[in-house]
mmCIF file of C-alpha atoms in Angstrom:
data_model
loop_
_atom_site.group_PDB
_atom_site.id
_atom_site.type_symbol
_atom_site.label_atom_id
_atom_site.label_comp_id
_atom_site.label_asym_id
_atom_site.label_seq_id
_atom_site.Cartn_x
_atom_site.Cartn_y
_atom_site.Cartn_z
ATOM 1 C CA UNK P 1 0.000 0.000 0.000
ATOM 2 C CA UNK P 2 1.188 3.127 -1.139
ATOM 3 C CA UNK P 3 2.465 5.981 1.802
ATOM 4 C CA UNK P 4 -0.692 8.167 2.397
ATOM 5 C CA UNK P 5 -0.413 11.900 1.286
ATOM 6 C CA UNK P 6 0.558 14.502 3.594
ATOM 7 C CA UNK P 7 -1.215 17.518 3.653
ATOM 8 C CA UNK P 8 -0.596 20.681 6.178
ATOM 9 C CA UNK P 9 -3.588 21.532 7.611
ATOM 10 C CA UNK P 10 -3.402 24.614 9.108
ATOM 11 C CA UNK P 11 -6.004 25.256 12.520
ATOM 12 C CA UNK P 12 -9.143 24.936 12.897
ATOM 13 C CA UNK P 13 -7.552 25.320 16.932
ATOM 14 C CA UNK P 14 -9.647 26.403 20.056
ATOM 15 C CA UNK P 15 -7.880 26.979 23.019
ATOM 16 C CA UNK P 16 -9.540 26.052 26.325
ATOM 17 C CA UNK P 17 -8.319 27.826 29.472
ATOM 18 C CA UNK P 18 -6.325 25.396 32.061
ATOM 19 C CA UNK P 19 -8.351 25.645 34.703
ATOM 20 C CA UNK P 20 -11.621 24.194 32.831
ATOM 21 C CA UNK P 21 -13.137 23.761 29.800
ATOM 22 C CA UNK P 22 -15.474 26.088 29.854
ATOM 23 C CA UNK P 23 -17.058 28.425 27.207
ATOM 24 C CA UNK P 24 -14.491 30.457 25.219
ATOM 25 C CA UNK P 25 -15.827 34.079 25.800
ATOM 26 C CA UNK P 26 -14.343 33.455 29.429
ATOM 27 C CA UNK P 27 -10.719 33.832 27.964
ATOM 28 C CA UNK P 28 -8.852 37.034 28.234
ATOM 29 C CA UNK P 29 -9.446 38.893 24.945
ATOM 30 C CA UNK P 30 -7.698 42.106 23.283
ATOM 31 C CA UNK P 31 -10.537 44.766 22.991
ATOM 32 C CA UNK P 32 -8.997 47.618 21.528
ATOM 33 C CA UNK P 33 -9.875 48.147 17.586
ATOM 34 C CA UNK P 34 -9.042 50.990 15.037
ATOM 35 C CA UNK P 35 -10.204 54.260 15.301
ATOM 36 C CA UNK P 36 -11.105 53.714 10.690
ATOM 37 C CA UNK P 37 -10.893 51.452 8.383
ATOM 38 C CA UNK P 38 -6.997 50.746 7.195
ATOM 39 C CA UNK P 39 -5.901 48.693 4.085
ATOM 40 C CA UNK P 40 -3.072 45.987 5.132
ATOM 41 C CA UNK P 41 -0.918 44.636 2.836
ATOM 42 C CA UNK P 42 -0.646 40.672 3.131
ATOM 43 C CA UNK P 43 1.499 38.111 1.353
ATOM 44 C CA UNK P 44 1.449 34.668 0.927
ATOM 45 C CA UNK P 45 2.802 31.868 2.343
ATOM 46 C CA UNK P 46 4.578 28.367 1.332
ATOM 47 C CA UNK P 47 1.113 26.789 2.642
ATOM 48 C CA UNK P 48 -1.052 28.900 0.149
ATOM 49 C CA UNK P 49 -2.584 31.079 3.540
ATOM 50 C CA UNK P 50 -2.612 34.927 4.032
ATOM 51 C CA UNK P 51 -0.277 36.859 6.058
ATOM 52 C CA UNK P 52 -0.123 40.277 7.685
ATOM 53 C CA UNK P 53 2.920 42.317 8.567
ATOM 54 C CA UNK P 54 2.860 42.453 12.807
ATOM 55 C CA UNK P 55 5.055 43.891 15.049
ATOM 56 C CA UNK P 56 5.658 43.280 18.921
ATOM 57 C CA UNK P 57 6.353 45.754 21.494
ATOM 58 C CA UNK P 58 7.802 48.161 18.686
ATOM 59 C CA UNK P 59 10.062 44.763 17.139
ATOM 60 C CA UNK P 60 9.379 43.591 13.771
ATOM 61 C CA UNK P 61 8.263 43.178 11.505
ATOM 62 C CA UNK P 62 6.944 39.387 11.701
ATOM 63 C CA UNK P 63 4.931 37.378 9.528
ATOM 64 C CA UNK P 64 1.502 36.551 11.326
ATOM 65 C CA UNK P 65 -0.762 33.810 9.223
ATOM 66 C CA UNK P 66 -4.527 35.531 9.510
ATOM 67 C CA UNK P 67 -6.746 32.540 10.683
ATOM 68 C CA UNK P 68 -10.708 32.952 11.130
ATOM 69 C CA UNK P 69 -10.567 29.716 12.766
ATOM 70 C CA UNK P 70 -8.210 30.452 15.138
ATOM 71 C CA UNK P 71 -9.942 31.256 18.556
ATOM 72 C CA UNK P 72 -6.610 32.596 20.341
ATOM 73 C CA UNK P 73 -3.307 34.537 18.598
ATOM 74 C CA UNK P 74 -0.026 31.945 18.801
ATOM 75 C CA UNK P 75 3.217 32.592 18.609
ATOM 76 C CA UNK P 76 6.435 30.486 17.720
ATOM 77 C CA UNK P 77 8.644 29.337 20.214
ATOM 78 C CA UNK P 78 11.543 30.850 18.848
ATOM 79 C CA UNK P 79 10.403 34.340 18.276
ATOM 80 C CA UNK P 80 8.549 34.358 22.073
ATOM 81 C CA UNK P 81 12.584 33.411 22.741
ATOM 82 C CA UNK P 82 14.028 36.203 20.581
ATOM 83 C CA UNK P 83 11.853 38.585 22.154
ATOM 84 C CA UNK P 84 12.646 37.808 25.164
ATOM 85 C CA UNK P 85 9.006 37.243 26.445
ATOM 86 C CA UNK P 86 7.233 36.393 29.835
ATOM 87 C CA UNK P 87 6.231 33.078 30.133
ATOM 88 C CA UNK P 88 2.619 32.416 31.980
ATOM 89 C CA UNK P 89 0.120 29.872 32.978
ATOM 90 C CA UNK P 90 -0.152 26.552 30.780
ATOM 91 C CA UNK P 91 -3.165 26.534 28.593
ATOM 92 C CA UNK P 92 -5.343 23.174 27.153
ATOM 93 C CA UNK P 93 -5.169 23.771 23.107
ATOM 94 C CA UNK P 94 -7.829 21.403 21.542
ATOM 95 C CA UNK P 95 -6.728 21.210 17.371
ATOM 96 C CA UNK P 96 -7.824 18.773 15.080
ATOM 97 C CA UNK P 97 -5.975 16.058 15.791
ATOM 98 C CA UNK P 98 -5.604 16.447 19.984
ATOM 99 C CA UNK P 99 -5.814 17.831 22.897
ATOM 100 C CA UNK P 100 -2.872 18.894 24.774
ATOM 101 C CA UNK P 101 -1.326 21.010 27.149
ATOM 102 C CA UNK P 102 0.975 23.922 25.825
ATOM 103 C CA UNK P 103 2.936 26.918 27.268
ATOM 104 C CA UNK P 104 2.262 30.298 27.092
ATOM 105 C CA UNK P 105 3.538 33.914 27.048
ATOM 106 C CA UNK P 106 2.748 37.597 27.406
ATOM 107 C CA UNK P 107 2.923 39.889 24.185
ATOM 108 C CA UNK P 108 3.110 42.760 25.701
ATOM 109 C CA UNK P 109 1.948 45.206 22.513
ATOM 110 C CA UNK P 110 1.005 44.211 19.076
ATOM 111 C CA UNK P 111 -0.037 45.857 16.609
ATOM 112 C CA UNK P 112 -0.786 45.309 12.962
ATOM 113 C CA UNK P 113 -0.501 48.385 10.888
ATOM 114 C CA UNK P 114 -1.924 51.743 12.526
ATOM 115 C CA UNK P 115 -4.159 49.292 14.874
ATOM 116 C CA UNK P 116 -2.684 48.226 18.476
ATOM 117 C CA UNK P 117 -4.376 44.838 19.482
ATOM 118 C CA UNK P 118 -2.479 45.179 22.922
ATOM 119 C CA UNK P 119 -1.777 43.127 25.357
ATOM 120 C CA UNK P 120 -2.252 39.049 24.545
ATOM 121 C CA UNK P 121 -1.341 36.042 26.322
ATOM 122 C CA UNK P 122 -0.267 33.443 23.310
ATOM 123 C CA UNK P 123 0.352 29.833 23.644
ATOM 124 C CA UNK P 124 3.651 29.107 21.986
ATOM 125 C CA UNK P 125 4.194 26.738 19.968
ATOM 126 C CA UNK P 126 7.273 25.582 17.288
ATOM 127 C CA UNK P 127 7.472 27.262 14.371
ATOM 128 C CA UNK P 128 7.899 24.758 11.905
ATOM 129 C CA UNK P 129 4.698 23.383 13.186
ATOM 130 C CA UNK P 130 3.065 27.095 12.357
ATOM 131 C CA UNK P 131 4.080 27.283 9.404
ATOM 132 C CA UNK P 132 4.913 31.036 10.745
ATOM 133 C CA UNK P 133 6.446 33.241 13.126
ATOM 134 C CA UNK P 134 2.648 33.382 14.669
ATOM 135 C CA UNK P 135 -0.858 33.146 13.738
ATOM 136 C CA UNK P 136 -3.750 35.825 14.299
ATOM 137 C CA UNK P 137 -6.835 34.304 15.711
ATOM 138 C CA UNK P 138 -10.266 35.877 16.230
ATOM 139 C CA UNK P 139 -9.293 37.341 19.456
ATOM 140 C CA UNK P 140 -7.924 40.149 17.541
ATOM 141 C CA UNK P 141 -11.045 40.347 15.302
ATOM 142 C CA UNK P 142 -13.586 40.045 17.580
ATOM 143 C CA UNK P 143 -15.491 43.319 16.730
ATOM 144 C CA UNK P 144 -14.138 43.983 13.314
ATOM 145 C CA UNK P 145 -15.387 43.535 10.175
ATOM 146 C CA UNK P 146 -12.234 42.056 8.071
ATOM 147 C CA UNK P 147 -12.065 41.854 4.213
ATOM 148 C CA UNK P 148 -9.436 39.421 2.284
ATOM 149 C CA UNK P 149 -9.170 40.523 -0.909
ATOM 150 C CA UNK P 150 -7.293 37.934 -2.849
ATOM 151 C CA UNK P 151 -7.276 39.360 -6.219
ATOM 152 C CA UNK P 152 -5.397 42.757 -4.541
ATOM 153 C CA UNK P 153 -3.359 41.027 -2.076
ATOM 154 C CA UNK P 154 -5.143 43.477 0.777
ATOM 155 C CA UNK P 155 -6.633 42.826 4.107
ATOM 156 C CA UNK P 156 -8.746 45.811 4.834
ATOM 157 C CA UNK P 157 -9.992 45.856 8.647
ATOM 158 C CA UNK P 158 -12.764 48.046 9.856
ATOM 159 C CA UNK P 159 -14.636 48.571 13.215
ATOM 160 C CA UNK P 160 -17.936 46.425 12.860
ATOM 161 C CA UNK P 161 -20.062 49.912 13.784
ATOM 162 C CA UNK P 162 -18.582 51.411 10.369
ATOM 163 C CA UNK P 163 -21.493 51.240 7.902
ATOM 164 C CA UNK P 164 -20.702 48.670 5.237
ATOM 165 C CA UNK P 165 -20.312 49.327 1.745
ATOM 166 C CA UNK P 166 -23.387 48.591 -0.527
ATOM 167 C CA UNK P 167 -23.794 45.348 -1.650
ATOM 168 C CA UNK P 168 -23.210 44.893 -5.190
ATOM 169 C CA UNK P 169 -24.549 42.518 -8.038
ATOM 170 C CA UNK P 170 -21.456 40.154 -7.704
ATOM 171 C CA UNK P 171 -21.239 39.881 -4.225
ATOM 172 C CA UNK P 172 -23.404 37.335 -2.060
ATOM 173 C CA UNK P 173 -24.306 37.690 1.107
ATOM 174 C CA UNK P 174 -24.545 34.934 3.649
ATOM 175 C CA UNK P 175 -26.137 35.320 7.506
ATOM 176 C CA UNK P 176 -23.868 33.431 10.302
ATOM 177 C CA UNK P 177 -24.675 32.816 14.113
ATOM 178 C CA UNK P 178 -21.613 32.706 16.199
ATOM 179 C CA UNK P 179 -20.072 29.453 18.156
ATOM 180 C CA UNK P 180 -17.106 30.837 20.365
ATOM 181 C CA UNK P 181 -16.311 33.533 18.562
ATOM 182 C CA UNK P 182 -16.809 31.946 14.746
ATOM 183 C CA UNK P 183 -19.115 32.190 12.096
ATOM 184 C CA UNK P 184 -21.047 29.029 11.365
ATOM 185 C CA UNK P 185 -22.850 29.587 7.919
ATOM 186 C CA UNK P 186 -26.382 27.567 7.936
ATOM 187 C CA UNK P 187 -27.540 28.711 4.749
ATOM 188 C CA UNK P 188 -25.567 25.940 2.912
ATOM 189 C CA UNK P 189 -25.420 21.979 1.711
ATOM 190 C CA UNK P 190 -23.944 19.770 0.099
ATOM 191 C CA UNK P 191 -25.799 17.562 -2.426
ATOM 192 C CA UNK P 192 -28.809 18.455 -1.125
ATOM 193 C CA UNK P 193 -28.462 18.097 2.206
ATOM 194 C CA UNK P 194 -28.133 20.550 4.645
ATOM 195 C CA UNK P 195 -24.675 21.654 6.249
ATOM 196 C CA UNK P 196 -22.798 24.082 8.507
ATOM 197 C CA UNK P 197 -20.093 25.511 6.676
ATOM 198 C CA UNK P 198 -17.110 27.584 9.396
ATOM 199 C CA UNK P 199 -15.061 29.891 7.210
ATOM 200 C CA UNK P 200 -11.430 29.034 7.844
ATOM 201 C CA UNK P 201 -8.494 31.433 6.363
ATOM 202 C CA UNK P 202 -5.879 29.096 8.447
ATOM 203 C CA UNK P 203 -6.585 25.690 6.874
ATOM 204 C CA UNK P 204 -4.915 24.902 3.585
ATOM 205 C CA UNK P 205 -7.541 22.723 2.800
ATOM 206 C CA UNK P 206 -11.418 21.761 3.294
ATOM 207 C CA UNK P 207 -12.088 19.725 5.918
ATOM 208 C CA UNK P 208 -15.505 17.747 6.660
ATOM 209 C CA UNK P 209 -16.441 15.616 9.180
ATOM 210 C CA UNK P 210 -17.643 11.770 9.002
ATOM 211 C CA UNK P 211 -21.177 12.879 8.985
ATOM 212 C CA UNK P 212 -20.587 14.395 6.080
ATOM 213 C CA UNK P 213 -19.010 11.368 4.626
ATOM 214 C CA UNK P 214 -21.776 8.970 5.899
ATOM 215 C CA UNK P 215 -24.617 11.268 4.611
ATOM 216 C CA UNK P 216 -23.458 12.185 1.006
ATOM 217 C CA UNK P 217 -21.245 9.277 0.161
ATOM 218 C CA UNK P 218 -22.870 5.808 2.077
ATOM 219 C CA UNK P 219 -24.707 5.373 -1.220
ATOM 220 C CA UNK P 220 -21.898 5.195 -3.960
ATOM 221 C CA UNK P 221 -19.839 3.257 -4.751
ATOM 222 C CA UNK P 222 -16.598 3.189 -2.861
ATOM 223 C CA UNK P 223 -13.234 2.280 -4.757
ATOM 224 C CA UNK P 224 -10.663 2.418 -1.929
ATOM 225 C CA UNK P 225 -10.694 5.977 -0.399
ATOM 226 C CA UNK P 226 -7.359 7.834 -0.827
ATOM 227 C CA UNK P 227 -6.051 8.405 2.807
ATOM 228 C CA UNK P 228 -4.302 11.462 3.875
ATOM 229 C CA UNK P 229 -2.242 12.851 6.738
ATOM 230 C CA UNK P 230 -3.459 16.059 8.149
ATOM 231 C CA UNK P 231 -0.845 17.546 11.157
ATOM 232 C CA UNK P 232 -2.276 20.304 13.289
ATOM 233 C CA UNK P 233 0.125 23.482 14.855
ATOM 234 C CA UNK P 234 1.024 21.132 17.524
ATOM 235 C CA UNK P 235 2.451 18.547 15.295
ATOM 236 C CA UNK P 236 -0.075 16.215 15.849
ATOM 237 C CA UNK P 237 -1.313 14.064 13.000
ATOM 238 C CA UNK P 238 -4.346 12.419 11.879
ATOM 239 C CA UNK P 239 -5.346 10.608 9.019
ATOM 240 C CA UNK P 240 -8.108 11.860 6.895
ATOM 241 C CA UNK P 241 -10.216 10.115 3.893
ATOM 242 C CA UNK P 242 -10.310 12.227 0.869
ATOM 243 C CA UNK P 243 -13.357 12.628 -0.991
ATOM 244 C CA UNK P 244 -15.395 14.742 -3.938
ATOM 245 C CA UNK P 245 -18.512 17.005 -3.033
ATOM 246 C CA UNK P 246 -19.676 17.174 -6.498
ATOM 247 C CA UNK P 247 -22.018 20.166 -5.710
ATOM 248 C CA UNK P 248 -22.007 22.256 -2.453
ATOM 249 C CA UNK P 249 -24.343 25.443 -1.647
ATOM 250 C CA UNK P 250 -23.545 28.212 0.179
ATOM 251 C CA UNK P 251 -26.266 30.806 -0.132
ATOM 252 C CA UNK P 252 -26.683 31.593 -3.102
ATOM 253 C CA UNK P 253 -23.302 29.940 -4.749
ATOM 254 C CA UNK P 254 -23.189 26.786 -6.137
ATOM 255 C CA UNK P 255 -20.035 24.892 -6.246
ATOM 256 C CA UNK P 256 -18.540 21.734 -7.920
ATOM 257 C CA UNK P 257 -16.230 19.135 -7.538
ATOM 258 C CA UNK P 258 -15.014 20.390 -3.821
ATOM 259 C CA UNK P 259 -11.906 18.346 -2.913
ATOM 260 C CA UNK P 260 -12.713 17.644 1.163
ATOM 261 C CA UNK P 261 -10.627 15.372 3.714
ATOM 262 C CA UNK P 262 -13.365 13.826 5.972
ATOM 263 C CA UNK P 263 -11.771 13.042 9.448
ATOM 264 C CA UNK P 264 -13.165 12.715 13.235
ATOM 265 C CA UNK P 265 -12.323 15.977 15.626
ATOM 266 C CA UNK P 266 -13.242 17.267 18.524
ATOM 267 C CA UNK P 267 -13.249 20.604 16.694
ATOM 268 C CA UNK P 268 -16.677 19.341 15.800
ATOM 269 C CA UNK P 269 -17.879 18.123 18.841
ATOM 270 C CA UNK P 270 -16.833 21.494 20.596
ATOM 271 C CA UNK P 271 -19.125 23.466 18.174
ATOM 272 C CA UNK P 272 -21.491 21.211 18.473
ATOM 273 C CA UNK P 273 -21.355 20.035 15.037
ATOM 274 C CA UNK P 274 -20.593 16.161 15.912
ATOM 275 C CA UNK P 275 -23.862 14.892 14.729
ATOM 276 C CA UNK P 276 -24.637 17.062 12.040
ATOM 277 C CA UNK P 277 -22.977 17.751 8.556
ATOM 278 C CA UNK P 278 -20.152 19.963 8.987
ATOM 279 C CA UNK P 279 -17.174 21.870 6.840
ATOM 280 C CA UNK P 280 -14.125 23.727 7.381
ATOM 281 C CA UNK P 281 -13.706 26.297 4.822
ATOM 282 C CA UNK P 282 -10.302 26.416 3.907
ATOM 283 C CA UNK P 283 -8.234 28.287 1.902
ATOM 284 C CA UNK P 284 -7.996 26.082 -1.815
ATOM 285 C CA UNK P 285 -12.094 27.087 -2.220
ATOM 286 C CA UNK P 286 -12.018 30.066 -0.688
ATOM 287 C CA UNK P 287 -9.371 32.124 -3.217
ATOM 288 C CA UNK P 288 -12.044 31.105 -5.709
ATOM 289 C CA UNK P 289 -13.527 33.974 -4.876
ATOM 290 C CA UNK P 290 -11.920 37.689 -5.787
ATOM 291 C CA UNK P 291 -12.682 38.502 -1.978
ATOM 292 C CA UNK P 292 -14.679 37.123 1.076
ATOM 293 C CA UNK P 293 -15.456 39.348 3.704
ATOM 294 C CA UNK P 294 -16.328 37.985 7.219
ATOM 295 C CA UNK P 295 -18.288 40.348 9.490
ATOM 296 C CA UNK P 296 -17.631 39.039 13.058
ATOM 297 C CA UNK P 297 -20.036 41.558 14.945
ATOM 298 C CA UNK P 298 -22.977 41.311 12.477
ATOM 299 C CA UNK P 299 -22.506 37.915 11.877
ATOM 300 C CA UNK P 300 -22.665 37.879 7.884
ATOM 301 C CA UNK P 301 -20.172 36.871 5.057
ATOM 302 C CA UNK P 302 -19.969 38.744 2.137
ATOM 303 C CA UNK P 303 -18.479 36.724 -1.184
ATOM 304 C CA UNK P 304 -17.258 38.359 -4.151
ATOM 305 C CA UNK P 305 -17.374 36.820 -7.662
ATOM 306 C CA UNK P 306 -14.611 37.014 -9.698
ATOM 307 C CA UNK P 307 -15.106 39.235 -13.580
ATOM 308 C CA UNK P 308 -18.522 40.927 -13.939
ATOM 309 C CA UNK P 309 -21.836 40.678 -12.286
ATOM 310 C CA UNK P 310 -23.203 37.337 -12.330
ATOM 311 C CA UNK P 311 -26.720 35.893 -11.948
ATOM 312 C CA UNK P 312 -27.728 33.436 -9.032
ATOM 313 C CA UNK P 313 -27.470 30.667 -8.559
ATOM 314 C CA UNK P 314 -23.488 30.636 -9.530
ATOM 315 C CA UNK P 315 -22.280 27.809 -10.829
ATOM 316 C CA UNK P 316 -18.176 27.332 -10.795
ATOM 317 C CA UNK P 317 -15.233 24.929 -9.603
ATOM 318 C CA UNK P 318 -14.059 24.958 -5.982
ATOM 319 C CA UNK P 319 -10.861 24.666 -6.762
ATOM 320 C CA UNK P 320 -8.309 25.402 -10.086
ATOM 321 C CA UNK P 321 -7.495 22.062 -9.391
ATOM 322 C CA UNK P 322 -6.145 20.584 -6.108
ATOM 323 C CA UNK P 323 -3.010 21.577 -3.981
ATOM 324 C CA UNK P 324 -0.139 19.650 -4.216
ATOM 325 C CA UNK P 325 0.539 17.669 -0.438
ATOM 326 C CA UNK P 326 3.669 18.634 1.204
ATOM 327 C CA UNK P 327 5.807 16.239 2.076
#
């Protein structure tokens, strides 16, 4: 039998404070957010995700991977080291392949363009296992409304009380409800059948879980499922089935021939997802789209098709064809 295929898989990561698991919200969070809307300039990394130019106590700058599904900001172990910083309490990280228990440190400032997140205690974790020199999680986004626009190369954040701009005839907008900070999208399915759908910018690629598998695939015909390797930011690893959603709605977009790996998480049980049809976003489907922008405090995604104004239902490919695994 042939070596299964390793993919990097990027989050998908809650982290649950040490003392107990209890409901996300109860975690020390950054409130401060910027006085207007500013235009960041991102780049991409070797993992096909967006990063943002931050800098730390006036040092930098650093790379920081952007990550909707990222519930707390990380940092690497080597640049908490370079920097010198205070470590603090151990915190319980939950990804999607374990649960474990990982240190911690005090950023004392950071900042991402004109905007100063402030103060944020960051688990700290290797770097090759980021992928980064630290990842941006939700904490930092909490009340922002935050734009990726892929065909610019700009991340353009905005306070969410800063009236939106008008919708226009090639944008679609989906309505979210929020589960620890994220946006679960109900408005969606896949072959028919109804699915929650979690917009994740940190995850290389679309993950589902078995329900998924069991509801849309039980009836054909299986020819020996291709098994893949997924390894969280701990450097855990799980393996993962990969499969073909040959037509998945998400409002009013119709897409085809989604590449997905199905695997078991407690990602999914933590959201409450373990018994229904769920999806992790990721990255491959959505650069698809010319720009996606997720509105945290109003709870709505905005997607924008790529060329001119096109009619609903949409009909295009998830993917230009699937990312290559990393070895």
């Amino acid at each position: 039998m042939a070596a299964p295929k390793l993919w990097k898989y990027g989050f998908g990561l809650i982290a649950i404070a040490a003392m107990a698991s209890v409901a996300l919200a109860a975690l020390p969070s950054p409130e401060a957010q910027p006085v207007q809307s500013q235009d960041i300039a991102t780049q991409d990394d070797d993992n096909d995700r967006m990063t943002v130019s931050v800098r730390i106590d006036g040092h930098g700058p650093f790379a920081f991977v952007v990550d909707t599904g990222a519930e707390r900001t990380l940092i690497s172990t080597e640049l908490a080291s370079q920097l010198r910083l205070i470590p603090t309490a151990a915190t319980k990280l939950l990804t999607l392949t374990e649960l474990s228990v990982v240190p911690t440190v005090l950023i004392p400032n950071l900042s991402v363009s004109n905007a100063v997140i402030g103060q944020i205690d960051a688990p700290a974790l290797a770097r090759d296992h980021l992928g980064a020199a630290g990842i941006l999680g939700i904490d930092t986004l909490q009340q922002q409304r935050v734009v990726f626009d892929f065909k610019r190369q700009i991340m353009t954040v905005s306070p969410a009380s800063e009236r939106d701009d008008p919708r226009s005839d090639d944008e679609i907008v989906v309505r979210a409800r929020s589960r620890f900070g994220r946006l679960v999208l109900a408005d969606a399915a896949a072959e028919g059948q109804k699915m929650h759908v979690i917009i994740d910018t940190g995850a290389q690629l679309s993950v589902g879980n078995p329900v998924l598998l069991r509801k849309l695939l039980a009836h054909r015909r299986q020819q020996g499922a291709t098994e893949l390797e997924l390894r969280s930011v701990t450097g855990g690893m799980k393996t993962a089935n990969a499969a073909i959603l040959r037509s998945v709605r998400i409002g009013g977009i119709q897409l085809r021939n989604m590449p997905v790996a199905i695997t078991d998480s407690e990602v999914f049980r933590r959201l409450g997802l373990e018994d229904k049809p769920a999806l992790l976003l990721g990255m491959d489907v959505l650069r698809s789209f010319e720009r996606v922008s997720v509105d945290f405090a109003n709870r709505k995604v905005r997607f924008r098709l790529p060329g001119e104004a096109l009619r609903q239902p949409v009909m295009r490919s998830a993917t230009n064809g699937s990312p290559q695994p990393r070895a």
